[in-house]
Short mmCIF file of C-alpha atoms in Angstrom, two decimals:
data_model
loop_
_atom_site.label_atom_id
_atom_site.label_comp_id
_atom_site.label_asym_id
_atom_site.label_seq_id
_atom_site.Cartn_x
_atom_site.Cartn_y
_atom_site.Cartn_z
CA MET M 1 98.33 61.28 165.98
CA THR M 2 96.54 61.66 162.64
CA SER M 3 97.60 63.69 159.61
CA ASP M 4 95.27 66.52 160.73
CA GLY M 5 96.70 66.54 164.26
CA LYS M 6 93.78 64.75 165.89
CA PRO M 7 94.21 61.88 168.36
CA TYR M 8 94.52 58.40 166.99
CA ARG M 9 90.94 57.58 165.99
CA LYS M 10 90.68 53.83 166.41
CA GLU M 11 89.01 52.25 169.43
CA GLY M 12 90.30 49.83 172.03
CA TYR M 13 93.71 49.53 173.67
CA ILE M 14 97.30 49.28 172.62
CA ARG M 15 99.48 47.82 175.33
CA PRO M 16 103.06 48.95 174.66
CA GLN M 17 104.63 46.40 177.00
CA GLU M 18 103.43 43.64 174.65
CA LEU M 19 105.81 44.98 172.03
CA LEU M 20 108.76 44.14 174.24
CA PRO M 21 110.67 41.28 175.73
CA THR M 22 111.24 40.90 179.42
CA GLY M 23 113.11 43.93 180.76
CA TYR M 24 111.33 46.80 178.97
CA GLN M 25 108.51 49.08 179.94
CA SER M 26 106.71 52.00 178.35
CA HIS M 27 107.67 55.56 179.29
CA GLN M 28 104.04 56.55 179.03
CA PRO M 29 100.77 55.07 180.38
CA PHE M 30 98.73 52.74 178.22
CA GLN M 31 97.12 54.60 175.34
CA GLN M 32 93.50 54.17 174.31
CA VAL M 33 93.69 53.27 170.64
CA GLN M 34 92.69 49.81 169.47
CA VAL M 35 93.51 46.12 169.54
CA GLU M 36 96.77 45.20 171.29
CA PRO M 37 99.73 45.86 169.02
CA THR M 38 102.83 44.60 167.90
CA HIS M 39 105.15 41.84 168.77
CA ASN M 40 107.54 41.23 171.61
CA MET M 41 110.52 42.82 169.91
CA ALA M 42 113.47 43.24 172.22
CA SER M 43 115.30 46.19 170.75
CA GLN M 44 117.16 47.18 167.65
CA GLU M 45 119.76 44.65 168.76
CA ALA M 46 117.18 41.90 169.16
CA TRP M 47 115.76 42.62 165.72
CA ASP M 48 119.00 43.12 163.83
CA GLN M 49 121.86 41.61 165.79
CA PRO M 50 123.45 38.36 164.66
CA VAL M 51 124.09 36.27 167.76
CA ASN M 52 126.61 33.48 168.04
CA ASP M 53 124.69 30.75 169.85
CA HIS M 54 122.75 28.63 167.35
CA LYS M 55 120.88 26.85 170.14
CA ILE M 56 117.62 28.76 170.41
CA THR M 57 115.21 28.59 173.34
CA LEU M 58 111.81 30.28 172.95
CA ASN M 59 109.40 30.93 175.80
CA LEU M 60 105.98 30.03 174.41
CA GLN M 61 104.37 31.40 177.57
CA GLU M 62 105.06 34.92 176.27
CA LEU M 63 102.56 34.37 173.47
CA ARG M 64 98.98 35.54 173.80
CA GLU M 65 96.46 32.79 174.35
CA ASP M 66 94.94 33.27 170.90
CA GLU M 67 98.38 33.16 169.28
CA LEU M 68 99.30 29.92 170.98
CA ALA M 69 95.91 28.46 170.03
CA LEU M 70 96.43 29.40 166.37
CA ILE M 71 99.92 27.88 166.28
CA LYS M 72 98.58 24.67 167.81
CA SER M 73 95.72 24.61 165.32
CA GLN M 74 97.95 25.29 162.31
CA THR M 75 100.64 22.78 163.28
CA GLY M 76 98.33 20.16 164.74
CA ILE M 77 100.70 19.90 167.74
CA GLN M 78 98.92 20.16 171.08
CA ASP M 79 101.68 18.94 173.40
CA MET M 80 103.66 21.95 174.63
CA ASP M 81 107.00 20.16 174.85
CA GLU M 82 106.67 18.84 171.32
CA LEU M 83 105.56 22.26 170.06
CA GLN M 84 108.53 23.88 171.79
CA ARG M 85 110.98 21.52 170.08
CA HIS M 86 109.29 22.03 166.73
CA VAL M 87 109.33 25.84 166.67
CA GLU M 88 112.87 26.01 168.05
CA SER M 89 114.12 23.66 165.33
CA ILE M 90 112.61 25.92 162.65
CA ALA M 91 114.11 29.02 164.25
CA GLU M 92 117.54 27.37 164.27
CA LYS M 93 117.23 26.43 160.59
CA ALA M 94 116.24 30.00 159.73
CA PHE M 95 119.08 31.38 161.83
CA LYS M 96 121.59 29.44 159.72
CA ILE M 97 120.14 31.04 156.58
CA TYR M 98 120.30 34.57 157.99
CA PRO M 99 121.07 35.26 161.67
CA TYR M 100 118.34 37.77 162.50
CA GLY M 101 118.32 38.34 166.24
CA TYR M 102 114.51 38.26 166.38
CA LEU M 103 114.66 34.54 165.64
CA THR M 104 115.90 34.09 169.21
CA GLN M 105 112.91 36.01 170.62
CA PRO M 106 109.20 35.18 171.01
CA ALA M 107 108.77 37.86 168.31
CA PHE M 108 109.48 35.02 165.90
CA LEU M 109 106.07 33.52 166.75
CA LYS M 110 103.97 36.70 167.02
CA PHE M 111 101.21 37.53 164.55
CA LYS M 112 102.12 41.19 164.13
CA SER M 113 99.31 42.45 161.91
CA SER M 114 96.63 41.61 164.47
CA TYR M 115 98.16 44.04 166.98
CA ILE M 116 97.79 47.03 164.64
CA PRO M 117 94.65 49.11 165.19
CA ILE M 118 93.35 49.12 161.64
CA PHE M 119 93.50 45.33 161.27
CA LYS M 120 89.80 44.96 162.07
CA HIS M 121 89.03 47.35 159.22
CA VAL M 122 91.22 45.23 156.94
CA LEU M 123 89.27 42.11 157.84
CA GLU M 124 86.04 43.97 157.10
CA LEU M 125 87.37 44.87 153.65
CA GLY M 126 87.88 41.18 152.99
CA LYS M 127 84.28 40.47 153.90
CA THR M 128 82.54 43.39 152.20
CA ARG M 129 84.61 44.37 149.15
CA GLN M 130 84.46 42.07 146.17
CA ASN M 131 87.82 40.46 145.38
CA ALA M 132 89.67 42.72 147.83
CA ILE M 133 93.35 41.82 147.45
CA PHE M 134 95.51 41.61 150.60
CA LEU M 135 99.30 41.81 150.14
CA ASP M 136 101.70 40.81 152.92
CA ILE M 137 104.97 42.36 151.75
CA GLY M 138 108.13 41.39 153.61
CA CYS M 139 106.10 38.37 154.70
CA GLY M 140 108.96 36.27 156.10
CA PHE M 141 107.52 32.96 157.29
CA GLY M 142 103.96 34.05 156.51
CA HIS M 143 102.70 34.41 160.08
CA ASP M 144 100.55 37.42 159.22
CA THR M 145 99.40 35.92 155.95
CA ARG M 146 98.05 32.96 157.89
CA LYS M 147 96.58 35.05 160.70
CA THR M 148 94.68 37.21 158.23
CA ILE M 149 93.19 34.15 156.57
CA ALA M 150 92.44 32.45 159.89
CA ASP M 151 90.51 35.56 160.93
CA GLY M 152 88.29 35.34 157.88
CA TYR M 153 90.00 37.02 154.92
CA PRO M 154 89.28 34.99 151.75
CA ILE M 155 92.39 32.95 150.97
CA GLU M 156 91.87 33.35 147.22
CA ASN M 157 92.46 37.11 147.57
CA VAL M 158 95.68 36.90 149.63
CA ILE M 159 99.23 37.06 148.27
CA ALA M 160 102.64 37.23 149.93
CA SER M 161 105.99 38.62 148.86
CA ASP M 162 109.53 38.67 150.22
CA ILE M 163 113.15 38.80 149.11
CA HIS M 164 113.94 35.61 151.11
CA PRO M 165 112.10 32.61 149.60
CA GLU M 166 113.80 30.28 152.08
CA PHE M 167 111.82 31.79 154.95
CA TRP M 168 108.51 31.26 153.12
CA THR M 169 109.49 27.63 152.54
CA LEU M 170 110.35 27.27 156.23
CA GLY M 171 106.94 28.76 156.98
CA HIS M 172 105.37 25.71 155.38
CA GLU M 173 107.55 23.52 157.59
CA LEU M 174 106.75 25.59 160.68
CA PHE M 175 102.99 25.40 160.16
CA LYS M 176 103.06 21.91 158.63
CA SER M 177 101.48 23.03 155.37
CA THR M 178 102.30 22.60 151.69
CA PRO M 179 101.74 24.86 148.67
CA GLU M 180 98.74 22.64 147.95
CA SER M 181 97.18 22.78 151.43
CA PHE M 182 97.99 26.50 151.79
CA PRO M 183 97.76 27.79 148.20
CA VAL M 184 98.69 31.44 148.75
CA PRO M 185 100.80 32.77 145.87
CA PHE M 186 104.31 33.76 146.94
CA ILE M 187 105.94 36.34 144.67
CA LEU M 188 109.71 36.58 145.06
CA GLY M 189 111.29 39.97 144.56
CA ASP M 190 112.91 43.16 145.80
CA ALA M 191 110.33 45.87 146.50
CA LEU M 192 112.86 48.59 145.56
CA ASP M 193 113.48 47.05 142.12
CA ASP M 194 111.73 48.90 139.27
CA ALA M 195 111.31 45.61 137.44
CA PHE M 196 109.38 44.23 140.41
CA ILE M 197 107.27 47.32 141.15
CA PRO M 198 107.52 49.87 138.32
CA ASP M 199 107.56 53.58 139.15
CA CYS M 200 104.01 54.90 139.03
CA LEU M 201 101.98 57.64 140.69
CA PRO M 202 99.12 56.67 143.01
CA PHE M 203 95.92 56.03 141.11
CA ASP M 204 92.60 57.84 141.52
CA THR M 205 89.07 57.17 140.32
CA GLU M 206 88.89 59.99 137.77
CA THR M 207 92.00 61.26 135.96
CA HIS M 208 94.51 58.50 136.68
CA LYS M 209 92.68 55.21 136.79
CA PRO M 210 94.51 51.87 137.05
CA LEU M 211 95.97 50.91 133.69
CA THR M 212 94.88 47.27 133.87
CA GLU M 213 91.90 45.25 135.00
CA LYS M 214 92.01 43.74 138.48
CA PRO M 215 94.11 40.57 138.15
CA SER M 216 92.32 37.24 138.21
CA GLN M 217 93.23 34.46 140.61
CA THR M 218 95.04 32.77 137.73
CA THR M 219 97.09 35.92 137.14
CA LEU M 220 97.92 36.19 140.84
CA ALA M 221 99.01 32.55 140.98
CA SER M 222 101.42 32.96 138.07
CA ALA M 223 102.68 36.52 138.68
CA LYS M 224 106.45 37.06 138.63
CA SER M 225 106.28 40.65 139.85
CA LEU M 226 103.83 42.96 141.60
CA ALA M 227 103.31 45.06 138.48
CA PRO M 228 99.91 43.45 137.65
CA LEU M 229 98.68 44.52 141.09
CA GLN M 230 99.31 48.25 140.68
CA GLY M 231 96.12 50.11 141.53
CA HIS M 232 94.32 46.96 142.68
CA VAL M 233 95.44 46.08 146.24
CA SER M 234 92.91 46.83 148.98
CA ALA M 235 95.29 46.27 151.92
CA VAL M 236 99.09 46.21 152.10
CA HIS M 237 100.69 44.93 155.31
CA ALA M 238 104.30 46.16 155.69
CA SER M 239 105.61 45.57 159.22
CA ALA M 240 109.28 45.69 160.27
CA LEU M 241 110.18 46.66 156.72
CA PHE M 242 110.77 50.39 156.32
CA HIS M 243 113.33 50.56 159.14
CA LEU M 244 115.71 48.40 157.10
CA PHE M 245 116.49 51.31 154.76
CA VAL M 246 117.88 54.84 154.62
CA GLU M 247 115.52 57.78 154.21
CA GLU M 248 115.56 58.04 150.43
CA GLN M 249 115.04 54.31 150.01
CA GLN M 250 112.06 54.55 152.37
CA ARG M 251 110.57 57.26 150.17
CA VAL M 252 111.04 55.05 147.12
CA LEU M 253 109.43 52.13 148.93
CA ALA M 254 106.50 54.28 150.06
CA LYS M 255 105.88 55.43 146.48
CA LYS M 256 105.96 51.88 145.21
CA LEU M 257 103.51 50.63 147.84
CA ALA M 258 101.27 53.63 147.13
CA SER M 259 101.17 52.64 143.46
CA LEU M 260 99.84 49.22 144.44
CA LEU M 261 96.95 50.62 146.46
CA SER M 262 93.44 50.64 145.05
CA PRO M 263 91.94 54.16 144.79
CA GLU M 264 88.74 52.97 146.47
CA PRO M 265 88.08 54.69 149.82
CA GLY M 266 89.16 52.51 152.73
CA SER M 267 92.10 50.91 150.93
CA VAL M 268 95.03 50.94 153.33
CA ILE M 269 98.76 50.43 153.83
CA PHE M 270 99.60 49.59 157.45
CA GLY M 271 102.37 48.29 159.69
CA PHE M 272 104.91 49.14 162.37
CA GLN M 273 108.64 49.77 162.53
CA LEU M 274 111.38 51.21 164.69
CA GLY M 275 110.98 54.97 165.07
CA ALA M 276 112.25 57.95 167.05
CA SER M 277 110.89 61.05 168.77
CA GLU M 278 113.02 63.06 166.34
CA ALA M 279 113.75 61.63 162.90
CA LYS M 280 117.36 60.56 162.52
CA GLU M 281 119.78 58.33 160.68
CA ILE M 282 121.58 55.73 162.76
CA THR M 283 123.99 52.86 162.24
CA ASN M 284 122.56 49.49 163.22
CA ILE M 285 124.42 46.62 164.83
CA ARG M 286 125.53 45.34 161.41
CA GLU M 287 127.14 48.71 160.64
CA GLU M 288 124.38 49.55 158.15
CA LYS M 289 122.91 53.05 157.83
CA ILE M 290 119.15 53.11 158.45
CA PHE M 291 116.63 55.92 159.02
CA LEU M 292 114.17 56.18 161.89
CA HIS M 293 111.08 58.32 161.31
CA SER M 294 109.23 60.37 163.89
CA GLU M 295 105.45 60.80 163.91
CA ASP M 296 105.85 64.13 162.11
CA SER M 297 108.36 63.00 159.48
CA TRP M 298 106.35 59.83 158.81
CA THR M 299 103.20 61.88 158.21
CA ARG M 300 105.11 64.29 155.95
CA LEU M 301 106.46 61.37 153.93
CA TRP M 302 102.93 60.39 152.94
CA VAL M 303 101.08 63.73 152.71
CA GLY M 304 103.82 66.35 152.50
CA LYS M 305 104.01 69.77 154.12
CA GLU M 306 103.77 73.25 152.67
CA GLY M 307 106.85 75.43 152.77
CA GLU M 308 110.00 76.26 150.87
CA GLY M 309 112.24 73.25 150.39
CA GLU M 310 109.66 70.77 151.65
CA LEU M 311 109.35 67.52 149.72
CA GLU M 312 105.94 66.66 148.36
CA GLY M 313 104.15 63.76 149.99
CA VAL M 314 103.75 60.40 148.32
CA PHE M 315 100.02 61.10 147.98
CA PRO M 316 98.41 64.38 146.87
CA LYS M 317 96.74 66.47 149.55
CA GLY M 318 93.38 65.13 150.66
CA MET M 319 93.81 61.65 149.22
CA VAL M 320 94.76 59.75 152.39
CA GLN M 321 94.39 59.81 156.16
CA VAL M 322 97.60 59.01 158.07
CA ASP M 323 97.29 57.57 161.56
CA VAL M 324 100.59 57.18 163.43
CA ARG M 325 101.49 56.59 167.07
CA LEU M 326 105.00 56.56 168.53
CA TYR M 327 105.69 54.40 171.56
CA ASN M 328 108.76 55.31 173.57
CA LEU M 329 109.82 52.13 175.34
CA LYS M 330 112.47 52.19 178.03
CA PRO M 331 114.55 49.25 179.29
CA THR M 332 114.09 48.37 182.93
CA THR M 333 116.65 46.73 185.20
CA GLY M 334 117.69 43.48 183.60
CA GLY M 335 117.05 44.67 180.07
CA THR M 336 119.40 43.65 177.28
CA THR M 337 120.45 47.21 176.45
CA SER M 338 120.54 50.63 178.04
CA SER M 339 119.11 52.23 174.88
CA ASP M 340 115.53 53.38 174.53
CA LEU M 341 113.43 51.78 171.82
CA ASP M 342 110.75 53.67 169.90
CA LEU M 343 108.14 52.02 167.71
CA LEU M 344 105.86 53.60 165.11
CA VAL M 345 102.48 51.93 164.65
CA TRP M 346 100.71 53.37 161.63
CA SER M 347 98.23 53.22 158.78
CA VAL M 348 97.73 55.18 155.56
CA GLU M 349 94.11 54.97 154.41
CA ARG M 350 92.50 56.22 151.18
CA ILE M 351 89.62 58.64 151.78
#
């Protein structure tokens, strides 16, 4: 739903079963929204659980045709057996760095941003807005960075950031690129760190304009933090990121991403994460506390709600449009867990 209670306004189709591995189905019929969203993510266990077997086998047949074509194009490997060996070797290297369960799933190879309804709008920003900066935060191997560029976003306006530089380096190995052949600036840092993204209210076009000029390509290439980008980013992609944190940390992260966003209408923060029909704190497989938002609590996070004791939203009233859709996904016979899995697919757009 949207922040004003209207149905999700984008066109096309989301196919919830494409978010899952074998053994899961949607509780509800396919919804008419747009594009075909997110990746084949097994469950909270598949995303978070360290597994013991370092021998990884990935089924490339679970990729969409366009995804497989892009991987072949980027790597230059056309033979399926050779491609299989190549991607599995990278997944195994990454697993030794940090044993994320998703590295054992086809989710490892999915281009997540392209499944999210507003992605077409993001690509249009890249074509029509001068020097529109795209930030892929929590970029991992850079799949979505590369997909965005492959779909036409100007490479000189794209930057990536993550707390794990090893995964970005492995991304070059995965896609057989180098910093010279794929010159997207990678900015290492913790998004919750004030030194990396200083505390700052969202900017507007009248009373609280960005404090600095839009950074040049030279500035982007040499940046050591995201501070120079505050008030200048046209699109922020943040998938599978918020669900790593507890509720208060998610509020801090939302405020920091909001401070990066350009005040121009159409600027957008978008992504997906684990969610719930009713917001709740849970303990993940690594015994870490994390918070799962519902559609309602996610909307309130960004735009607030009137009433005694209610927290203000990250943005003032009337500044953004929040589109959010919860998918309740149920394991079928043969699934890896008996637990339901909910996903939030969302965007927060300046108006």
